[in-house]
Amino acid sequence: MSKIVFLDVDGTLIDYEAKMPASAGKAVDLARANGHKVYICTGCSKAEILQRDLCDLDGMIGGNGAYVEDNGKVVMHQGLSKEDVKHIVDWCNERHLGFYLEANSGMYCNDYMLEQGPATMIKYAQGKGADLENAKNSADSFINGFIHLQGEDLYREDVNKISFILSTYQDHLDSKVEFPNLIANTWGGKGEVALFGDLGPAGITKKHAIEVLLDYLGADQKDTISFGDAKIDLSMFELCAYNVAMGNGGEEIKAAADYITTDVNEDGLWNAFKYLKLI
């Protein structure tokens, strides 16, 4: 029986330096050749994914569930309203927080992101195991992918979600109060330390997006498998029939998993695909 596989990206399909292990790409290629469908299910928007050197896939879920695509066809796209974007942009700027708007057309950042982003992304990469040189290279690549905008040009209508640097954890707590109509998450370094907050549309989760895609495909939930490494992936685990945590994953995702594979850079996907007889 063919399966439908959902892969988180950072820390699952690719490592925290945005490099995909050769064994991971080979595993996906062989699984698809065997008749299984493989989708990425990520917090990244399409513009960020297009900057990554990934293997061929059957489609993607992006923006933590705001965007669903199957073989190039848009199945669902639900982003932030322009009013919400303006409110978040103004709030972050008033607090002097670096942020970037995650849209399918690009990643758009403010002045503060250019100032604060490199040090934060170095901390992110080091927290995930990179040495200082590789962390700096990873941070430079990430920052160079932004399109810098100012003023009202940041009030866009095509934004899936917005990530912002946390000066302290209180910024995240305050964002939940300031934007009660939106979903507030955090993401970051080792042990999922909160380095960034993000804000997205209410009702948008990886779980909901998978439900939308399965309905579109006329597929059955019992044939689904998900792979993840972080708390944000728990909603996938709530829905999918079988769930795999990466060896480099956090304790919460491991506790919820049916199977724990090896680290992303220790052939984690390959080993799990073999164990599950996808290849």
mmCIF file of C-alpha atoms in Angstrom, residues 7-267:
data_model
loop_
_atom_site.group_PDB
_atom_site.id
_atom_site.type_symbol
_atom_site.label_atom_id
_atom_site.label_comp_id
_atom_site.label_asym_id
_atom_site.label_seq_id
_atom_site.Cartn_x
_atom_site.Cartn_y
_atom_site.Cartn_z
ATOM 1 C CA LEU A 7 8.519 15.877 6.136
ATOM 2 C CA ASP A 8 9.400 18.862 8.226
ATOM 3 C CA VAL A 9 12.344 20.653 6.572
ATOM 4 C CA ASP A 10 14.839 22.248 8.984
ATOM 5 C CA GLY A 11 16.296 19.551 11.212
ATOM 6 C CA THR A 12 14.484 16.794 9.313
ATOM 7 C CA LEU A 13 15.034 16.835 5.542
ATOM 8 C CA ILE A 14 17.945 19.276 5.827
ATOM 9 C CA ASP A 15 20.302 20.076 8.675
ATOM 10 C CA TYR A 16 20.435 23.332 10.614
ATOM 11 C CA GLU A 17 22.946 24.746 8.128
ATOM 12 C CA ALA A 18 20.358 24.235 5.359
ATOM 13 C CA LYS A 19 22.254 21.308 3.815
ATOM 14 C CA MET A 20 20.423 18.172 2.724
ATOM 15 C CA PRO A 21 22.296 14.933 3.427
ATOM 16 C CA ALA A 22 22.783 12.905 0.233
ATOM 17 C CA SER A 23 21.144 9.910 1.898
ATOM 18 C CA ALA A 24 17.992 11.954 2.609
ATOM 19 C CA GLY A 25 17.587 12.988 -1.014
ATOM 20 C CA LYS A 26 18.207 9.423 -2.158
ATOM 21 C CA ALA A 27 15.639 8.088 0.309
ATOM 22 C CA VAL A 28 12.969 10.478 -0.989
ATOM 23 C CA ASP A 29 13.790 9.672 -4.625
ATOM 24 C CA LEU A 30 13.541 5.922 -4.029
ATOM 25 C CA ALA A 31 10.342 6.204 -1.998
ATOM 26 C CA ARG A 32 8.669 8.197 -4.760
ATOM 27 C CA ALA A 33 9.910 5.697 -7.339
ATOM 28 C CA ASN A 34 8.216 2.998 -5.229
ATOM 29 C CA GLY A 35 4.884 4.818 -5.577
ATOM 30 C CA HIS A 36 4.796 6.758 -2.307
ATOM 31 C CA LYS A 37 4.003 10.490 -2.233
ATOM 32 C CA VAL A 38 6.353 12.796 -0.322
ATOM 33 C CA TYR A 39 5.488 16.352 0.720
ATOM 34 C CA ILE A 40 7.368 18.839 2.844
ATOM 35 C CA CYS A 41 5.396 20.340 5.723
ATOM 36 C CA THR A 42 7.275 23.349 7.030
ATOM 37 C CA GLY A 43 7.114 26.740 8.665
ATOM 38 C CA CYS A 44 8.987 28.172 5.681
ATOM 39 C CA SER A 45 7.148 29.968 2.909
ATOM 40 C CA LYS A 46 7.671 29.031 -0.735
ATOM 41 C CA ALA A 47 10.213 31.801 -1.387
ATOM 42 C CA GLU A 48 12.467 30.422 1.338
ATOM 43 C CA ILE A 49 12.086 26.848 0.083
ATOM 44 C CA LEU A 50 13.062 27.919 -3.422
ATOM 45 C CA GLN A 51 16.379 29.117 -1.974
ATOM 46 C CA ARG A 52 17.103 25.606 -0.683
ATOM 47 C CA ASP A 53 18.687 22.841 -2.737
ATOM 48 C CA LEU A 54 16.116 20.095 -2.149
ATOM 49 C CA CYS A 55 15.184 16.860 -3.907
ATOM 50 C CA ASP A 56 12.094 16.501 -6.094
ATOM 51 C CA LEU A 57 8.842 16.325 -4.133
ATOM 52 C CA ASP A 58 5.126 15.858 -4.771
ATOM 53 C CA GLY A 59 4.268 19.217 -3.249
ATOM 54 C CA MET A 60 4.497 21.302 -0.107
ATOM 55 C CA ILE A 61 2.723 22.662 2.919
ATOM 56 C CA GLY A 62 4.274 26.003 3.889
ATOM 57 C CA GLY A 63 3.865 28.765 6.441
ATOM 58 C CA ASN A 64 3.036 26.188 9.163
ATOM 59 C CA GLY A 65 -0.079 25.312 7.180
ATOM 60 C CA ALA A 66 -1.019 28.587 5.467
ATOM 61 C CA TYR A 67 -0.134 27.281 1.991
ATOM 62 C CA VAL A 68 -0.820 23.914 0.356
ATOM 63 C CA GLU A 69 0.487 22.898 -3.055
ATOM 64 C CA ASP A 70 0.221 19.610 -4.964
ATOM 65 C CA ASN A 71 2.402 19.123 -8.039
ATOM 66 C CA GLY A 72 2.521 22.856 -8.723
ATOM 67 C CA LYS A 73 -1.203 23.467 -8.151
ATOM 68 C CA VAL A 74 -2.244 25.708 -5.255
ATOM 69 C CA VAL A 75 -4.779 23.825 -3.144
ATOM 70 C CA MET A 76 -5.101 26.397 -0.319
ATOM 71 C CA HIS A 77 -3.539 29.739 0.536
ATOM 72 C CA GLN A 78 -4.650 31.653 3.630
ATOM 73 C CA GLY A 79 -2.415 34.495 4.778
ATOM 74 C CA LEU A 80 -2.551 37.516 7.045
ATOM 75 C CA SER A 81 -4.748 40.486 6.169
ATOM 76 C CA LYS A 82 -3.040 43.745 5.238
ATOM 77 C CA GLU A 83 -4.478 45.249 8.442
ATOM 78 C CA ASP A 84 -2.876 42.503 10.548
ATOM 79 C CA VAL A 85 0.434 42.946 8.741
ATOM 80 C CA LYS A 86 0.387 46.705 9.373
ATOM 81 C CA HIS A 87 -0.423 46.157 13.054
ATOM 82 C CA ILE A 88 2.443 43.652 13.488
ATOM 83 C CA VAL A 89 4.930 45.783 11.532
ATOM 84 C CA ASP A 90 4.144 48.878 13.608
ATOM 85 C CA TRP A 91 4.233 46.927 16.882
ATOM 86 C CA CYS A 92 7.633 45.382 16.099
ATOM 87 C CA ASN A 93 9.099 48.678 14.927
ATOM 88 C CA GLU A 94 7.897 50.444 18.064
ATOM 89 C CA ARG A 95 9.729 47.804 20.124
ATOM 90 C CA HIS A 96 12.819 47.978 17.874
ATOM 91 C CA LEU A 97 12.500 44.281 16.965
ATOM 92 C CA GLY A 98 13.953 42.825 13.799
ATOM 93 C CA PHE A 99 11.366 40.938 11.740
ATOM 94 C CA TYR A 100 10.741 39.455 8.335
ATOM 95 C CA LEU A 101 7.538 38.972 6.387
ATOM 96 C CA GLU A 102 7.240 35.452 4.997
ATOM 97 C CA ALA A 103 5.504 35.530 1.619
ATOM 98 C CA ASN A 104 5.570 33.183 -1.351
ATOM 99 C CA SER A 105 7.020 36.041 -3.400
ATOM 100 C CA GLY A 106 9.950 36.672 -1.056
ATOM 101 C CA MET A 107 11.132 37.328 2.504
ATOM 102 C CA TYR A 108 10.906 41.027 3.363
ATOM 103 C CA CYS A 109 12.722 42.498 6.364
ATOM 104 C CA ASN A 110 12.968 45.774 8.268
ATOM 105 C CA ASP A 111 16.059 47.806 9.268
ATOM 106 C CA TYR A 112 16.308 46.142 12.678
ATOM 107 C CA MET A 113 16.483 42.658 11.113
ATOM 108 C CA LEU A 114 19.623 43.626 9.213
ATOM 109 C CA GLU A 115 21.161 44.838 12.488
ATOM 110 C CA GLN A 116 20.006 42.058 14.818
ATOM 111 C CA GLY A 117 19.588 39.132 12.445
ATOM 112 C CA PRO A 118 23.210 38.002 11.939
ATOM 113 C CA ALA A 119 23.975 37.567 15.661
ATOM 114 C CA THR A 120 20.635 35.848 16.279
ATOM 115 C CA MET A 121 21.083 33.421 13.390
ATOM 116 C CA ILE A 122 24.634 32.608 14.513
ATOM 117 C CA LYS A 123 23.194 31.781 17.935
ATOM 118 C CA TYR A 124 20.513 29.665 16.229
ATOM 119 C CA ALA A 125 23.035 27.663 14.172
ATOM 120 C CA GLN A 126 25.425 27.194 17.110
ATOM 121 C CA GLY A 127 22.533 26.027 19.277
ATOM 122 C CA LYS A 128 21.835 23.340 16.682
ATOM 123 C CA GLY A 129 25.438 22.137 16.710
ATOM 124 C CA ALA A 130 27.282 24.218 14.083
ATOM 125 C CA ASP A 131 30.791 25.519 14.802
ATOM 126 C CA LEU A 132 31.339 29.288 14.701
ATOM 127 C CA GLU A 133 32.596 29.446 11.099
ATOM 128 C CA ASN A 134 29.711 27.392 9.718
ATOM 129 C CA ALA A 135 27.251 29.309 11.901
ATOM 130 C CA LYS A 136 28.499 32.609 10.447
ATOM 131 C CA ASN A 137 28.224 31.270 6.901
ATOM 132 C CA SER A 138 24.714 29.993 7.573
ATOM 133 C CA ALA A 139 23.681 33.338 9.077
ATOM 134 C CA ASP A 140 25.118 35.271 6.132
ATOM 135 C CA SER A 141 23.234 33.071 3.661
ATOM 136 C CA PHE A 142 19.995 33.531 5.580
ATOM 137 C CA ILE A 143 20.287 37.322 5.839
ATOM 138 C CA ASN A 144 21.325 37.661 2.191
ATOM 139 C CA GLY A 145 18.040 36.032 1.217
ATOM 140 C CA PHE A 146 16.000 38.970 2.521
ATOM 141 C CA ILE A 147 14.534 41.842 0.530
ATOM 142 C CA HIS A 148 14.942 45.003 2.608
ATOM 143 C CA LEU A 149 11.902 47.297 2.736
ATOM 144 C CA GLN A 150 11.053 50.404 4.730
ATOM 145 C CA GLY A 151 7.978 52.378 5.751
ATOM 146 C CA GLU A 152 4.655 51.605 4.135
ATOM 147 C CA ASP A 153 6.260 49.201 1.660
ATOM 148 C CA LEU A 154 6.170 46.678 4.513
ATOM 149 C CA TYR A 155 2.358 46.848 4.649
ATOM 150 C CA ARG A 156 1.907 43.945 2.233
ATOM 151 C CA GLU A 157 -1.123 41.832 1.274
ATOM 152 C CA ASP A 158 0.690 38.583 0.431
ATOM 153 C CA VAL A 159 2.132 37.586 3.818
ATOM 154 C CA ASN A 160 1.722 34.068 5.214
ATOM 155 C CA LYS A 161 3.229 34.803 8.630
ATOM 156 C CA ILE A 162 5.757 37.090 10.323
ATOM 157 C CA SER A 163 8.796 36.064 12.376
ATOM 158 C CA PHE A 164 10.418 38.538 14.771
ATOM 159 C CA ILE A 165 13.479 38.465 17.005
ATOM 160 C CA LEU A 166 12.747 38.205 20.715
ATOM 161 C CA SER A 167 14.699 40.691 22.826
ATOM 162 C CA THR A 168 13.314 38.695 25.763
ATOM 163 C CA TYR A 169 10.665 35.986 26.113
ATOM 164 C CA GLN A 170 8.323 38.735 27.283
ATOM 165 C CA ASP A 171 8.033 39.916 23.669
ATOM 166 C CA HIS A 172 6.343 36.601 22.817
ATOM 167 C CA LEU A 173 4.017 36.829 25.818
ATOM 168 C CA ASP A 174 3.137 40.412 24.905
ATOM 169 C CA SER A 175 2.452 39.394 21.304
ATOM 170 C CA LYS A 176 -0.177 36.906 22.505
ATOM 171 C CA VAL A 177 -1.943 39.738 24.319
ATOM 172 C CA GLU A 178 -1.524 42.273 21.492
ATOM 173 C CA PHE A 179 -2.739 39.878 18.773
ATOM 174 C CA PRO A 180 -5.390 37.634 20.363
ATOM 175 C CA ASN A 181 -6.912 36.907 16.937
ATOM 176 C CA LEU A 182 -3.671 35.366 15.633
ATOM 177 C CA ILE A 183 -1.581 32.285 16.444
ATOM 178 C CA ALA A 184 1.683 33.047 18.273
ATOM 179 C CA ASN A 185 4.580 30.572 18.287
ATOM 180 C CA THR A 186 8.288 30.629 19.122
ATOM 181 C CA TRP A 187 11.284 28.925 17.539
ATOM 182 C CA GLY A 188 15.025 28.886 18.075
ATOM 183 C CA GLY A 189 18.088 26.961 19.105
ATOM 184 C CA LYS A 190 19.011 23.867 21.051
ATOM 185 C CA GLY A 191 16.178 22.500 23.108
ATOM 186 C CA GLU A 192 13.932 24.856 21.136
ATOM 187 C CA VAL A 193 15.167 27.925 22.992
ATOM 188 C CA ALA A 194 12.956 30.850 22.005
ATOM 189 C CA LEU A 195 14.995 33.145 19.752
ATOM 190 C CA PHE A 196 12.141 34.160 17.460
ATOM 191 C CA GLY A 197 8.433 34.684 17.838
ATOM 192 C CA ASP A 198 6.058 34.319 14.907
ATOM 193 C CA LEU A 199 2.493 35.332 14.198
ATOM 194 C CA GLY A 200 0.132 33.715 11.704
ATOM 195 C CA PRO A 201 -3.574 33.388 10.897
ATOM 196 C CA ALA A 202 -5.861 31.688 13.404
ATOM 197 C CA GLY A 203 -6.928 28.172 12.496
ATOM 198 C CA ILE A 204 -3.765 27.541 10.493
ATOM 199 C CA THR A 205 -1.774 24.499 11.602
ATOM 200 C CA LYS A 206 0.176 21.750 9.900
ATOM 201 C CA LYS A 207 -2.608 19.369 10.943
ATOM 202 C CA HIS A 208 -5.326 21.426 9.245
ATOM 203 C CA ALA A 209 -3.259 21.751 6.070
ATOM 204 C CA ILE A 210 -2.727 17.983 5.895
ATOM 205 C CA GLU A 211 -6.494 17.492 6.287
ATOM 206 C CA VAL A 212 -7.080 19.880 3.371
ATOM 207 C CA LEU A 213 -4.532 18.071 1.195
ATOM 208 C CA LEU A 214 -5.865 14.599 2.022
ATOM 209 C CA ASP A 215 -9.386 15.744 1.131
ATOM 210 C CA TYR A 216 -8.095 17.166 -2.155
ATOM 211 C CA LEU A 217 -6.241 13.930 -2.964
ATOM 212 C CA GLY A 218 -9.115 11.717 -1.847
ATOM 213 C CA ALA A 219 -6.573 9.959 0.354
ATOM 214 C CA ASP A 220 -6.972 8.175 3.684
ATOM 215 C CA GLN A 221 -5.456 9.313 6.973
ATOM 216 C CA LYS A 222 -4.462 5.708 7.749
ATOM 217 C CA ASP A 223 -1.845 5.876 4.968
ATOM 218 C CA THR A 224 -0.007 8.916 6.366
ATOM 219 C CA ILE A 225 3.429 9.143 7.975
ATOM 220 C CA SER A 226 4.984 12.299 9.397
ATOM 221 C CA PHE A 227 8.542 13.246 10.337
ATOM 222 C CA GLY A 228 9.510 16.126 12.633
ATOM 223 C CA ASP A 229 12.003 17.478 15.143
ATOM 224 C CA ALA A 230 10.192 20.242 17.054
ATOM 225 C CA LYS A 231 7.067 21.156 19.020
ATOM 226 C CA ILE A 232 5.524 22.835 15.966
ATOM 227 C CA ASP A 233 5.369 19.343 14.398
ATOM 228 C CA LEU A 234 3.143 17.959 17.148
ATOM 229 C CA SER A 235 0.010 18.945 15.219
ATOM 230 C CA MET A 236 1.178 16.681 12.369
ATOM 231 C CA PHE A 237 1.584 13.876 14.887
ATOM 232 C CA GLU A 238 -2.004 14.407 16.100
ATOM 233 C CA LEU A 239 -3.323 13.537 12.648
ATOM 234 C CA CYS A 240 -0.930 11.176 10.915
ATOM 235 C CA ALA A 241 -1.210 7.431 11.417
ATOM 236 C CA TYR A 242 2.501 6.925 12.129
ATOM 237 C CA ASN A 243 4.987 9.497 13.395
ATOM 238 C CA VAL A 244 8.776 9.635 13.404
ATOM 239 C CA ALA A 245 10.925 11.963 15.503
ATOM 240 C CA MET A 246 14.461 12.799 14.445
ATOM 241 C CA GLY A 247 17.261 11.862 16.836
ATOM 242 C CA ASN A 248 18.168 15.557 17.012
ATOM 243 C CA GLY A 249 14.586 16.454 17.957
ATOM 244 C CA GLY A 250 13.302 17.963 21.183
ATOM 245 C CA GLU A 251 12.046 15.853 24.065
ATOM 246 C CA GLU A 252 8.363 16.649 23.459
ATOM 247 C CA ILE A 253 8.399 15.470 19.855
ATOM 248 C CA LYS A 254 10.308 12.327 20.814
ATOM 249 C CA ALA A 255 7.787 11.532 23.538
ATOM 250 C CA ALA A 256 4.946 11.758 21.011
ATOM 251 C CA ALA A 257 6.645 9.647 18.334
ATOM 252 C CA ASP A 258 5.983 6.055 17.329
ATOM 253 C CA TYR A 259 9.625 5.729 16.285
ATOM 254 C CA ILE A 260 12.799 7.742 16.885
ATOM 255 C CA THR A 261 15.362 7.626 14.110
ATOM 256 C CA THR A 262 18.962 8.860 14.112
ATOM 257 C CA ASP A 263 20.049 12.496 13.718
ATOM 258 C CA VAL A 264 19.459 14.334 10.454
ATOM 259 C CA ASN A 265 23.198 14.172 9.691
ATOM 260 C CA GLU A 266 23.428 10.508 10.709
ATOM 261 C CA ASP A 267 21.213 9.263 7.855
#
